[in-house]
Amino acid sequence: MLLQGKSITKSFPGALALDAVDFNLLPGEVHALLGENGAGKSTLVKCLTGAYRRDAGAILLDNQPINPRSTLEAQDLGIGTVYQEVNLLPNLTVAENLYLGRQPRRLGLVSTRRMNAGAREILSGYGLQIDVSRELSSYSIAIQQIIAIARAVDLSGKVLILDEPTASLDATEVQMLFSIIRHLRDDGLGIIFISHFLDQVFEICDALTVLRNGRLVGTAKPADTSRLKLVNMMLGRSLEEEIHKEKDRTASVDPVQLQFKNFGRSGHIKAFDLDIRKREIVGVAGLLGSGRTEMAELLFGAVGHDSGEALAEGKPLRLTSPRAAVAQGFAFCPEDRKRDGIVADLSVRENIILALQGQRGWLRALSKSEQTAIADGYIARLDIRTPDCEKPVGQLSGGNQQKVILARWLATNPRFLILDEPTRGIDVGAHAEIIRFIEALCDEGMSLLVISSELEELVDYSQRVIVLRDRAHVAELTGDAITTSNIIRAIASDGHEDKVLAS
Amino acid sequence: MNRLHPALRRILPQLITLVVVLGCNVLVFPDFFKIEMANGRLYGSIIDILNRGAPVALLAIGMTLVIATKGIDLSVGAVMAICGAVAAAAVAGGSDVATAVVLALCAGIVCGLWNGFLVAVLNIQPIVATLILMVAGRGVAQLITEGVILTFTNEGLIFLGSGSLMALPMPFLIWLGFGVLTAILVRKTALGLLIEAVGINLRASTLSGVRGNVLIVAVYAISGLCAATAGIIVAADIKGADANNAGLWLELDAILAVVIGGTSLLGGRFTLAGSLIGAMIIQSINTGILLSGFPPEFNLIIKAFIILVILIIQSPIVQSVLFALRMPPDRSGDDAEPNRDDRADERDHSMQKEGMAP
């Protein structure tokens, strides 16, 4: 046994996050850790790596009890972690990142030459031939992820914990990462793999452990289980009706609500025409970097447009800033929740009323009781899992943070809601819930523009799908033409066949 | 302890610190709490602290709001000098006291708007942006006073610095009134919440339709207004505008008052009451050292030492140890502990963010 956790228990004020959870990792094994948001996956990992101090239980590494008090100590013991958001310094070079804190020295000075040579050697072991003296940020997230893994393995060398490593990678990059993971596994490393993508779990993992509400549900071999069983284990309920949802989305016959004519910005996204009807969901598909987020930012006024105009029922709209857009009844849930969405230190209540208060202006304050009423209303309606509305939103899980941001916009009663990757990095349960909300909001008469890299999802709820490529609209699919294969064909056409769709 | 009002519980550590510092003062100067009435006004060490602490208290009010937006205002000392000079020059030129005060306050607001423009519009880092006026401001003040200490005899203006009302010194009444008004302004409107939101995550706030940049300009303007008021008081107190020494280094005391008061330099949650208590703690230390009769050359060392002790007690490590000793792990823990973890996280993030900024 390489790494063993024995009845690890951890409680936070008001919640038992881990309840006597056992966890066993063999050398040369890729072990998936699965569970809904808030199931206790990250808490378990943080206990194992010393980021949290456990309340009870034992950790054994190579059958020796260990007691890491910090991630640094765990690293020295042999347990390295790579997080979803790459935890390196983007403004340093690749080599500096690999050697940060242990740069080779010559006469007391850092020897850049030896550092770069060492970095090249480390990375060649990963099949990566890149210029190590360039800044980390000049490389793609996938490369950065591999560099983070290389650093963790080089520092630790026994156990590698990967927290959602594939969340921002496209399919080719995922395959590149997987071949590295397999390689490390064959070298005898124990790898803990946390992911929401069940396909990937089945593809790469040798064992899986499922947590729910801080309890161990079970451990299994992928060969002995099925997707459905796994989902059942994770949710504690059957999801069958969700998976086989019949789709009866017909094209909206309601009047056009918003018109964007020749709307664009040079260097950002090529000018496009877009009509959005009332009670309509328009899906947007495209590879990472195809201009999806740029389009959303442009529509919301976060980036000014330099051509074209926007009309609402024939009257021109001023969309020069997010504030102006909000005043027109626009709302925007951004892709990067942490950076653009939540205000982490503020409470759930304050986060929910933020846009509404911004709209009302600072003079017309919502009273505390009004705020609580609004917040509690959305906590109940969206099933936001929080002990109360005063908890800082940064302490909620990703899915719940997403719901808080959704609540923030619903509180302003928008007519046009832009959702950029609303289900990214969210567990299966919250995923289904959010899709249900998208459909419910549409039925209530709202117009929605949903950007997603999950094509099945787009096909499921969109009445129209716009396909982007190289920062331009390249196709618009309607009705029966909305199929995943049509979308892929539109994305891949025109000499782009080699690119595979974002997962 | 949990029965206390949340606002009061928040500033409890600062109140305890103030009591301890005052207690120490009694040890070195037994008559410390003695208050006498003479000529229709109160005298005594406590009154003296409330009076002498006025400039730092006023600066701390504005500084708290600026720091809450993740900014800092180094220029307040120089702005005091400018505004004191403006007031002095105005009365010396024959204006009445009201005109002089209004002119000085306007000068302070203009200085604040300048800082806010540099920070919010030109996106210059606050510490650098306000450094510009910190350096240039004394030069501006010297131009106004034409290089001399500009003295005046206007009774009305002098009253603001050394007069008294209802037996209490004017400077104290001014900072107290200013503090209460500002607290009402930020807490009875949504301003406080929006300032905190902007300080924690400007991008997210702006995307939520909050006018982040306008708020940032506004807090620097308020800070300039506070500095102007402090500058008027200091000039009125010495019956003259000293461009070189008025408000010298006071920006640092004001920042210290905010930090002691429990507002993080990382921005976000702020407490005005805490900052005002922080200002009084600093003044109590100053007064206590003077009263104790230590040789004056020790003053700065002793002051630094006491502040070091206060900051160590408030440091996250010591606080979590105290927290663990005090609280059995039950529901009563509230949000105190996780908040602290959060701060640590935030620090990591902000390190990264700086690197990523274009």
CSV table of C-alpha atoms in Angstrom, one decimal, chain A residues 250-256 277-279 463:
chain,number,residue,atom,x,y,z
A,250,THR,CA,-39.1,23.8,-31.2
A,251,ALA,CA,-38.0,27.1,-32.7
A,252,SER,CA,-39.3,30.1,-30.8
A,253,VAL,CA,-42.2,31.8,-32.6
A,254,ASP,CA,-42.1,34.8,-30.2
A,255,PRO,CA,-41.1,38.2,-31.6
A,256,VAL,CA,-37.5,39.2,-32.0
A,277,ARG,CA,-36.2,36.1,-29.9
A,278,LYS,CA,-38.1,36.2,-26.7
A,279,ARG,CA,-38.3,32.8,-25.0
A,463,GLN,CA,-33.3,26.2,-30.4
